[in-house]
CSV table of N, CA and C in Angstrom, one decimal:
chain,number,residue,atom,x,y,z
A,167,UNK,N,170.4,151.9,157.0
A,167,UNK,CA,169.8,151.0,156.1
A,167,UNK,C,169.7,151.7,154.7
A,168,UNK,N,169.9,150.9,153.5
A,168,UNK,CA,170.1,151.6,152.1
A,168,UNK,C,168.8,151.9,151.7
A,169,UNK,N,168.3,153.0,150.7
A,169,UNK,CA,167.1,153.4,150.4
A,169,UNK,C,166.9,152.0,149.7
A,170,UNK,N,167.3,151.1,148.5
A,170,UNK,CA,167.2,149.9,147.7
A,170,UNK,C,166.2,148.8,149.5
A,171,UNK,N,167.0,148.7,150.5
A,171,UNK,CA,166.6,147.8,151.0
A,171,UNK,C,165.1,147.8,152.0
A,172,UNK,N,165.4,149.4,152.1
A,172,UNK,CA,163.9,149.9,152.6
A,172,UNK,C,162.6,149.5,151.7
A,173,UNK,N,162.9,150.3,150.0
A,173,UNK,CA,161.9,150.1,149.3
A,173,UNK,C,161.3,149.1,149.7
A,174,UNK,N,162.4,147.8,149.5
A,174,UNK,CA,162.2,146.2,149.2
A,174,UNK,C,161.4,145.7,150.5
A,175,UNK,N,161.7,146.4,151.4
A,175,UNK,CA,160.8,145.8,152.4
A,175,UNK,C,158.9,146.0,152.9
A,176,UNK,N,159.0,147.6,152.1
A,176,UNK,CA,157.6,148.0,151.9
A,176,UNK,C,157.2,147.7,150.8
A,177,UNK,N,157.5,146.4,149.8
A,177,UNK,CA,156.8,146.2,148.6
A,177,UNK,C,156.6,144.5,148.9
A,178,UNK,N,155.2,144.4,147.9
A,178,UNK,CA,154.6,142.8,148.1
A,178,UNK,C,155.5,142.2,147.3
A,179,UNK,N,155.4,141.1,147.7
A,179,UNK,CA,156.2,139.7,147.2
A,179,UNK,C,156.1,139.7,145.4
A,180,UNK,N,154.7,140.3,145.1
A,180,UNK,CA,154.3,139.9,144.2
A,180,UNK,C,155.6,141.2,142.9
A,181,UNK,N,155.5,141.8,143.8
A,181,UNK,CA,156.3,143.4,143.5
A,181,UNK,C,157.9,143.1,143.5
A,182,UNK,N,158.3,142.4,144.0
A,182,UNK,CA,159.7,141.9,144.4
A,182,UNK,C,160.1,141.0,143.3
A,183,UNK,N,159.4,139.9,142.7
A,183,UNK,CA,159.0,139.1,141.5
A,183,UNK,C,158.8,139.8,140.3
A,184,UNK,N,158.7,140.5,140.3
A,184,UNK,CA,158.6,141.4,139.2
A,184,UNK,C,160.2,141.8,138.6
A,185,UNK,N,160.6,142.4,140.1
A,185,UNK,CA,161.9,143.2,140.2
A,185,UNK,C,162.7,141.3,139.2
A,186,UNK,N,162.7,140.5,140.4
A,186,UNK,CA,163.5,139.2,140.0
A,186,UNK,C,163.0,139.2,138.3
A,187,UNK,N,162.0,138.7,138.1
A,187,UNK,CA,161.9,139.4,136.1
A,187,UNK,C,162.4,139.3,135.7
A,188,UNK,N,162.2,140.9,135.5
A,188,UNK,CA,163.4,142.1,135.3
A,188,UNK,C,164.4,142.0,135.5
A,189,UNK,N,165.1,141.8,136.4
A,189,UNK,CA,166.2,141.2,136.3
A,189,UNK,C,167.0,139.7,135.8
A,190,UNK,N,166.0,139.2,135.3
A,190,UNK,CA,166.2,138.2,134.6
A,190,UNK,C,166.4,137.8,133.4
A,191,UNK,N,165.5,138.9,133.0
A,191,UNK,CA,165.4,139.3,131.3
A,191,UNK,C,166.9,140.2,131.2
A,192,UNK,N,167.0,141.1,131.7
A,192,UNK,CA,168.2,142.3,131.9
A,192,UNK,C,169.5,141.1,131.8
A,193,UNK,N,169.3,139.9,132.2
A,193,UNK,CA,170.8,139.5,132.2
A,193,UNK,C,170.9,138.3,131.1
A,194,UNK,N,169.8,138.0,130.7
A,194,UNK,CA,169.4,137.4,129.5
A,194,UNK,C,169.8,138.3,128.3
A,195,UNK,N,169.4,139.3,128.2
A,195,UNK,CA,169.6,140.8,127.2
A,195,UNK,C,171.8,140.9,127.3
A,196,UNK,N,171.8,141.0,128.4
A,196,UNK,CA,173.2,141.4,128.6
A,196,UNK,C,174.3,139.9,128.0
A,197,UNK,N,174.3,138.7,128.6
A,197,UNK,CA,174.6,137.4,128.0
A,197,UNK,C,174.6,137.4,126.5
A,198,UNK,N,173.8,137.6,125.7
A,198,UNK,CA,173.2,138.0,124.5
A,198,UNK,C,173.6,139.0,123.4
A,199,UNK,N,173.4,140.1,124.4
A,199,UNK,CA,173.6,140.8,123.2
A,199,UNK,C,174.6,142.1,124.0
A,200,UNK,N,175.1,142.2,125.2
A,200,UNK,CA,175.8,142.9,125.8
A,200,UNK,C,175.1,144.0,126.9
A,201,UNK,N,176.2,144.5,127.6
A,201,UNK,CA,176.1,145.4,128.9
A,201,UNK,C,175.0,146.6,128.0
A,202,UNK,N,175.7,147.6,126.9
A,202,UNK,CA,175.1,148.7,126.1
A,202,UNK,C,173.6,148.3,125.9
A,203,UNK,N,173.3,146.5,125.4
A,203,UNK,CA,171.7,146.5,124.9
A,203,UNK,C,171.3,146.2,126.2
A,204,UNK,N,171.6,145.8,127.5
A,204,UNK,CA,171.2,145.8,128.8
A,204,UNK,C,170.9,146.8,129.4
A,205,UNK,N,171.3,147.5,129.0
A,205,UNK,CA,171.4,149.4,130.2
A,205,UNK,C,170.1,149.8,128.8
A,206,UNK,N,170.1,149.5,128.1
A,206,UNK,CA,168.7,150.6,126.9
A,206,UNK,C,167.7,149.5,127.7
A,207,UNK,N,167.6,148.9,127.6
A,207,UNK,CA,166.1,147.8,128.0
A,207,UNK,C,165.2,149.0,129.2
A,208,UNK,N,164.1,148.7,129.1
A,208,UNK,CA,163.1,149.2,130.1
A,208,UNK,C,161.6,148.4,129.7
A,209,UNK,N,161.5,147.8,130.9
A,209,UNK,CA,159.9,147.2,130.6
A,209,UNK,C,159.0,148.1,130.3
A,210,UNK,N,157.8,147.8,129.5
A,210,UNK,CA,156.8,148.6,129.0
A,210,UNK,C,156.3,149.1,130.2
A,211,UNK,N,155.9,150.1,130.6
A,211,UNK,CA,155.0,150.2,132.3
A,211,UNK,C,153.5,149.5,132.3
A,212,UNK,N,153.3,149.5,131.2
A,212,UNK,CA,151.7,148.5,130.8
A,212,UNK,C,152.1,147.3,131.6
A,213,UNK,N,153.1,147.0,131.2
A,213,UNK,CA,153.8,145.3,131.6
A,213,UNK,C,153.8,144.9,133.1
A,214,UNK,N,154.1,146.0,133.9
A,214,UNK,CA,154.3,146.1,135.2
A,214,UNK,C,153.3,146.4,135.6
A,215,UNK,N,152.3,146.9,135.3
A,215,UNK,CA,151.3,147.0,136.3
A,215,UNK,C,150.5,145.8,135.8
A,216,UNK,N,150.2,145.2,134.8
A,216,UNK,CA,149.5,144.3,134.7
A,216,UNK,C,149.7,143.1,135.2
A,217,UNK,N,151.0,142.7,135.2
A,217,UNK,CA,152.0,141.6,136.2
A,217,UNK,C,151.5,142.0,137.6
A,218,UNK,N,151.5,143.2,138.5
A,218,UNK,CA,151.2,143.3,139.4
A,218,UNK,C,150.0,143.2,140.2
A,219,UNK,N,148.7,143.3,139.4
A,219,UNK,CA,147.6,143.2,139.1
A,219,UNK,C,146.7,141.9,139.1
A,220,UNK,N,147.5,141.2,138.1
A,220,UNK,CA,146.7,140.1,137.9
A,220,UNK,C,147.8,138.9,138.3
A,221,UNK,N,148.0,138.9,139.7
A,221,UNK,CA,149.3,137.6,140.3
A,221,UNK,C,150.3,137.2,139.2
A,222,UNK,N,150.6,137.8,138.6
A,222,UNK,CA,152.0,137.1,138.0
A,222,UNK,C,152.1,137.0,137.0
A,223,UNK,N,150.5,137.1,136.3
A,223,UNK,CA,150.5,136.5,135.0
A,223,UNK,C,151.3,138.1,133.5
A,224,UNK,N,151.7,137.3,132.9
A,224,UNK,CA,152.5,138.4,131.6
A,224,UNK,C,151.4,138.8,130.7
A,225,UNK,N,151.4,140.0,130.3
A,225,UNK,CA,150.5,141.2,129.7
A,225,UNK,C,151.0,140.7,128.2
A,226,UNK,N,150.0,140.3,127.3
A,226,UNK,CA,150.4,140.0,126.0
A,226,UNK,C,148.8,141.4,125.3
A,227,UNK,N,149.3,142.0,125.5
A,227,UNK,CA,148.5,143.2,125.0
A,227,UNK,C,149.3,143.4,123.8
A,228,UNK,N,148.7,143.8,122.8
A,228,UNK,CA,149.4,144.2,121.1
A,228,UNK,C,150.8,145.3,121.4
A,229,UNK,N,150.2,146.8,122.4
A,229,UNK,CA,151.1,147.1,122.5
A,229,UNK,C,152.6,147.3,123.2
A,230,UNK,N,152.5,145.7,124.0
A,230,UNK,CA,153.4,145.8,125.0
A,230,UNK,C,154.3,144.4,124.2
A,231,UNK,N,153.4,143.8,123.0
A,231,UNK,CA,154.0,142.9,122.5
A,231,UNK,C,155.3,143.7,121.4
A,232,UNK,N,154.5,144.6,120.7
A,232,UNK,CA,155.0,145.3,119.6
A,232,UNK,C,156.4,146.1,120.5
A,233,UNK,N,156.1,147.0,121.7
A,233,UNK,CA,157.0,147.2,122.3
A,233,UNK,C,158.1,146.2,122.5
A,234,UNK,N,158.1,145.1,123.0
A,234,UNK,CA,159.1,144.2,122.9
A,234,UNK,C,159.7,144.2,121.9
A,235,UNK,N,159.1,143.6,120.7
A,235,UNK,CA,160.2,143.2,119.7
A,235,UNK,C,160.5,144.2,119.3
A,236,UNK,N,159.7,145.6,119.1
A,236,UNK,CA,161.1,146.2,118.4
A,236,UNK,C,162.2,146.3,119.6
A,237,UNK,N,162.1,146.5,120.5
A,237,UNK,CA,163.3,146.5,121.7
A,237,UNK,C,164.4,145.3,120.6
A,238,UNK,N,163.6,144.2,120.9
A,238,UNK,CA,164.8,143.0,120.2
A,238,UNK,C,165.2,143.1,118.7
A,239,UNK,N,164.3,143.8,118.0
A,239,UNK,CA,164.6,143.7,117.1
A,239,UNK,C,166.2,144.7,116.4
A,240,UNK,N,165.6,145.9,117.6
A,240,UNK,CA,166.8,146.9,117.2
A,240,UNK,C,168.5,145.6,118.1
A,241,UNK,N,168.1,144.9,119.0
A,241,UNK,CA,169.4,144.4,119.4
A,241,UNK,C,169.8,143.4,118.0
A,242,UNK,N,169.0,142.7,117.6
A,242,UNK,CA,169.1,142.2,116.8
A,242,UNK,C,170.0,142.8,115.6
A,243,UNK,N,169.4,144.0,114.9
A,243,UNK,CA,170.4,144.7,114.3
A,243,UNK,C,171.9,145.7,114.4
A,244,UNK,N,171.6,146.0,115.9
A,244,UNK,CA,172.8,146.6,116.3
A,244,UNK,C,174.1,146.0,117.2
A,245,UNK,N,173.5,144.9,117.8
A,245,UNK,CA,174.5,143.7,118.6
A,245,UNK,C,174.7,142.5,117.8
A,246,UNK,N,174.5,142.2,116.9
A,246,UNK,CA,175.3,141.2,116.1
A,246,UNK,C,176.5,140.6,116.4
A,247,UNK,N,177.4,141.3,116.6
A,247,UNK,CA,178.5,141.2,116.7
A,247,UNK,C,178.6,140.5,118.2
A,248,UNK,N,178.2,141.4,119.0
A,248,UNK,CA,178.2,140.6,120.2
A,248,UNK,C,177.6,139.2,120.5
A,249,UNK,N,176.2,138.9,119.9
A,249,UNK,CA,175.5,138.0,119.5
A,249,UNK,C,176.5,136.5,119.0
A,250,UNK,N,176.8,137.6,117.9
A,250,UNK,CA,178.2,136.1,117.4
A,250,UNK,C,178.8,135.8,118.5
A,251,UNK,N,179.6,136.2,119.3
A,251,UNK,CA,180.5,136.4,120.4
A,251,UNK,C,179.8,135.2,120.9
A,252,UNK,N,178.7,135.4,121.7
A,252,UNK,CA,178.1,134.9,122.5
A,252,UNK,C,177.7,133.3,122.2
A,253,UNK,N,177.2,133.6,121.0
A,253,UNK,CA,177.0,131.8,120.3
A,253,UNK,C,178.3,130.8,119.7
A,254,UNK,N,179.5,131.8,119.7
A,254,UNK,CA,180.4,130.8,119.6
A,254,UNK,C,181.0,130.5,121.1
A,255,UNK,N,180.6,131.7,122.1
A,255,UNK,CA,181.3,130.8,122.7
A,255,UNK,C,180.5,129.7,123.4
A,256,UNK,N,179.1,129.9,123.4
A,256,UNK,CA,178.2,128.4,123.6
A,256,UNK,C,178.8,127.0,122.8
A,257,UNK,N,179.2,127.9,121.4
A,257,UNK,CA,179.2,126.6,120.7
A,257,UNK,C,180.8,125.7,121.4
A,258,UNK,N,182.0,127.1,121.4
A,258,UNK,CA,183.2,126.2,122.2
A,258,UNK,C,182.4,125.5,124.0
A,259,UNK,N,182.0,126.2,124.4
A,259,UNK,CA,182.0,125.2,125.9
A,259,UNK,C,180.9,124.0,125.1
A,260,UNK,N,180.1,123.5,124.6
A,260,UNK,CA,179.7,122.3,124.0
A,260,UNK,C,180.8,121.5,123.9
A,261,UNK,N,181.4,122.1,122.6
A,261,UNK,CA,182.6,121.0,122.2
A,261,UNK,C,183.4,120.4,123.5
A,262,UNK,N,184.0,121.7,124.3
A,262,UNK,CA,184.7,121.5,125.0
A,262,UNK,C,183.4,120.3,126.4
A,263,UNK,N,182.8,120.4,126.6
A,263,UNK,CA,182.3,119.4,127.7
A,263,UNK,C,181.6,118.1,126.6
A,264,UNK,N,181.7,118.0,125.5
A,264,UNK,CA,181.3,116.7,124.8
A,264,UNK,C,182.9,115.9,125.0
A,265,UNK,N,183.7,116.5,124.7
A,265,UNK,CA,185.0,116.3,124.4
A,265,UNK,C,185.7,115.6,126.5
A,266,UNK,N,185.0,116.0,127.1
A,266,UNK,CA,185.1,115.2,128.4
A,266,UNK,C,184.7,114.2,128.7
A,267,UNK,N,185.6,113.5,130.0
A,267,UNK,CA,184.9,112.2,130.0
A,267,UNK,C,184.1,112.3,130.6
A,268,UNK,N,183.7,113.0,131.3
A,268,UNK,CA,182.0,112.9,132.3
A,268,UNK,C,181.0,112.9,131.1
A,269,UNK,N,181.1,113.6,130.2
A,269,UNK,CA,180.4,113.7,128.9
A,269,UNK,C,180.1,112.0,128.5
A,270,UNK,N,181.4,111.7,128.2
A,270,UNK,CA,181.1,110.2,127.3
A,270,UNK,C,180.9,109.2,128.5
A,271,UNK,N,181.0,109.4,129.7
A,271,UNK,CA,180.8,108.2,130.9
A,271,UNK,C,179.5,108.2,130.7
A,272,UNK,N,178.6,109.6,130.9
A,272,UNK,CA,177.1,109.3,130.4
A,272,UNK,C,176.4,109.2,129.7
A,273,UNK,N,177.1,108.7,128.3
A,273,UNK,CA,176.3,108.8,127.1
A,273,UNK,C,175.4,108.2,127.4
A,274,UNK,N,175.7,106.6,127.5
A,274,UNK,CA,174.8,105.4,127.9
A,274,UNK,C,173.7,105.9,128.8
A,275,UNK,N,173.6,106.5,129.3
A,275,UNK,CA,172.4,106.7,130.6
A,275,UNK,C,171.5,108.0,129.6
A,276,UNK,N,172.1,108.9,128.8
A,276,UNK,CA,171.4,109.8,128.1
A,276,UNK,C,170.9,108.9,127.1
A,277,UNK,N,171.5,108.0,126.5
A,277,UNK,CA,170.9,107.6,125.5
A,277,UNK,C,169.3,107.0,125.9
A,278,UNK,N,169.8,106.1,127.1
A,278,UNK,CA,168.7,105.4,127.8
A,278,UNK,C,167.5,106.4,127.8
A,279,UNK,N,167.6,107.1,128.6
A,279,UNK,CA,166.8,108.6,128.9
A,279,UNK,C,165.9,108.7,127.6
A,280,UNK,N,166.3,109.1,126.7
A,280,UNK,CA,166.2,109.5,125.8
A,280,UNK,C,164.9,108.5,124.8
A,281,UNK,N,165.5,107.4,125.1
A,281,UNK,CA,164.5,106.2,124.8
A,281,UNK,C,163.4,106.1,125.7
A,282,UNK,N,163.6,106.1,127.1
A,282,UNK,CA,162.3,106.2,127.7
A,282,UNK,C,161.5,107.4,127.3
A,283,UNK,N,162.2,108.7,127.0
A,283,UNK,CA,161.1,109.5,126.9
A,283,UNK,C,160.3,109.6,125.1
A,284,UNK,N,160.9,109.0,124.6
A,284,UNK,CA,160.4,108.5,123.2
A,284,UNK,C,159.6,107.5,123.6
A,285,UNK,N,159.3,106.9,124.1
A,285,UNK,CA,158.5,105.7,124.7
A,285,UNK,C,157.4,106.3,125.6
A,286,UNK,N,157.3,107.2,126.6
A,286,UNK,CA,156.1,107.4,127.1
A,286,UNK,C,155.5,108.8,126.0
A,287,UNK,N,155.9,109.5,125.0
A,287,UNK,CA,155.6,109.9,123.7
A,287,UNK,C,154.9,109.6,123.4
A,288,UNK,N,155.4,108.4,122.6
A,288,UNK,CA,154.4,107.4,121.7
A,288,UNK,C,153.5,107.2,122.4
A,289,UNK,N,153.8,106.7,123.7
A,289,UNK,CA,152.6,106.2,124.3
A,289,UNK,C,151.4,106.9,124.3
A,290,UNK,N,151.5,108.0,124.8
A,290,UNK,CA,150.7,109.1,124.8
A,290,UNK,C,150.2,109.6,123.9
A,291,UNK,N,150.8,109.6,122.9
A,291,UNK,CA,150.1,109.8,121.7
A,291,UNK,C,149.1,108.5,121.4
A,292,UNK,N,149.3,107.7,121.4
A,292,UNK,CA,148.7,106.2,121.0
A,292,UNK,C,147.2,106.6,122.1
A,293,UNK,N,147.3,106.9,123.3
A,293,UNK,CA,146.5,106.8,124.2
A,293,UNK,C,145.5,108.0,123.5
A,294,UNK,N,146.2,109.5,123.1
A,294,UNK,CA,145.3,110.3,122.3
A,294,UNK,C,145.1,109.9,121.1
A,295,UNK,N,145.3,109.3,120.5
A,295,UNK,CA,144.7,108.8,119.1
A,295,UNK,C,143.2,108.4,119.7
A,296,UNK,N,143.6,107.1,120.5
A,296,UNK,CA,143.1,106.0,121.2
A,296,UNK,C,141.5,107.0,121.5
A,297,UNK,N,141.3,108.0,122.4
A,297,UNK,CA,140.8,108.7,123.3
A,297,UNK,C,139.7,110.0,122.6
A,298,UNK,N,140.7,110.2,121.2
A,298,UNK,CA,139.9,110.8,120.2
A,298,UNK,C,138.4,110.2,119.3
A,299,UNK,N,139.6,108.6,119.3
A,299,UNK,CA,138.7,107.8,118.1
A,299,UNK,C,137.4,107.5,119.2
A,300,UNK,N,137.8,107.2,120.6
A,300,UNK,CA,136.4,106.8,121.7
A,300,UNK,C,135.3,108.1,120.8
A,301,UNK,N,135.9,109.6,121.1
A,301,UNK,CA,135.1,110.4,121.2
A,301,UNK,C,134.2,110.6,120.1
A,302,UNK,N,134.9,110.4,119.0
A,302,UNK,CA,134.0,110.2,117.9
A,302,UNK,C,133.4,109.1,117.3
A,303,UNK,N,133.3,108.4,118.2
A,303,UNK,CA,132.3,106.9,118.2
A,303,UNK,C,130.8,107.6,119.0
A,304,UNK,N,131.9,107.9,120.2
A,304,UNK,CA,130.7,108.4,120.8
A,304,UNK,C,129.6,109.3,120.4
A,305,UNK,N,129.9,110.0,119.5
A,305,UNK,CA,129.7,111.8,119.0
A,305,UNK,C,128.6,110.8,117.8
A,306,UNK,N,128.5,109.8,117.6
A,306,UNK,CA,128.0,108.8,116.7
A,306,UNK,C,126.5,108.7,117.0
């Protein structure tokens, strides 16, 4: 049995989720901005135990925030190029799947969609207007 599979079996769920993360962000980072700004990444250890700690929830402490972005920020400045890479080729598979017919068979049903959900929107907003004005009648 691999040492990786052992750990994984003496660690909580909650510990395992963590790892999934991490590993989520790592391939978010890699997609993005390449394999080089994926292999520098390392979570803050603040980050990890606080995740651990408190069920799941993400550690927005000043300095695990500040640790972040400069992380992003240096990819920002030093993967660019890759970055480009990556948004054109988003931008060709777009063209390329608008440019299909499964694309334009569903316009009609997105459009539809689209209308309903501008419609329960408004609604909702109408209902909070609606729900505010009660409140400050009442507040009267």
């Amino acid at each position: 049995m691999g040492l990786r599979l052992r750990i994984l079996r003496i660690m909580t769920p909650i510990e395992r989720f963590w790892l999934d993360l991490i590993d989520g962000r790592k391939h978010h980072i890699q997609q993005l901005y390449g394999s080089d700004a994926m292999q520098r990444y390392r979570p803050h250890p603040m980050e990890r135990e606080y995740f651990v700690n408190n069920s799941g929830h993400l550690c927005n402490h000043p300095e695990v925030m500040n640790y972040n972005r400069r992380f992003y920020d240096y990819c920002e400045e030093h993967y660019q190029e890759q970055k480009q890479r990556y948004l054109q080729q988003i931008e060709a598979n777009k063209r390329k799947y608008e440019a299909s017919s499964s694309y334009k068979a569903l316009q009609r049903e997105r459009e539809e969609l689209v209308s309903y959900i501008r419609g329960i929107t408004v609604r909702d907003a109408q209902r909070e207007e609606t729900n505010t004005q009660a409140t400050k009648n009442e507040a009267r």
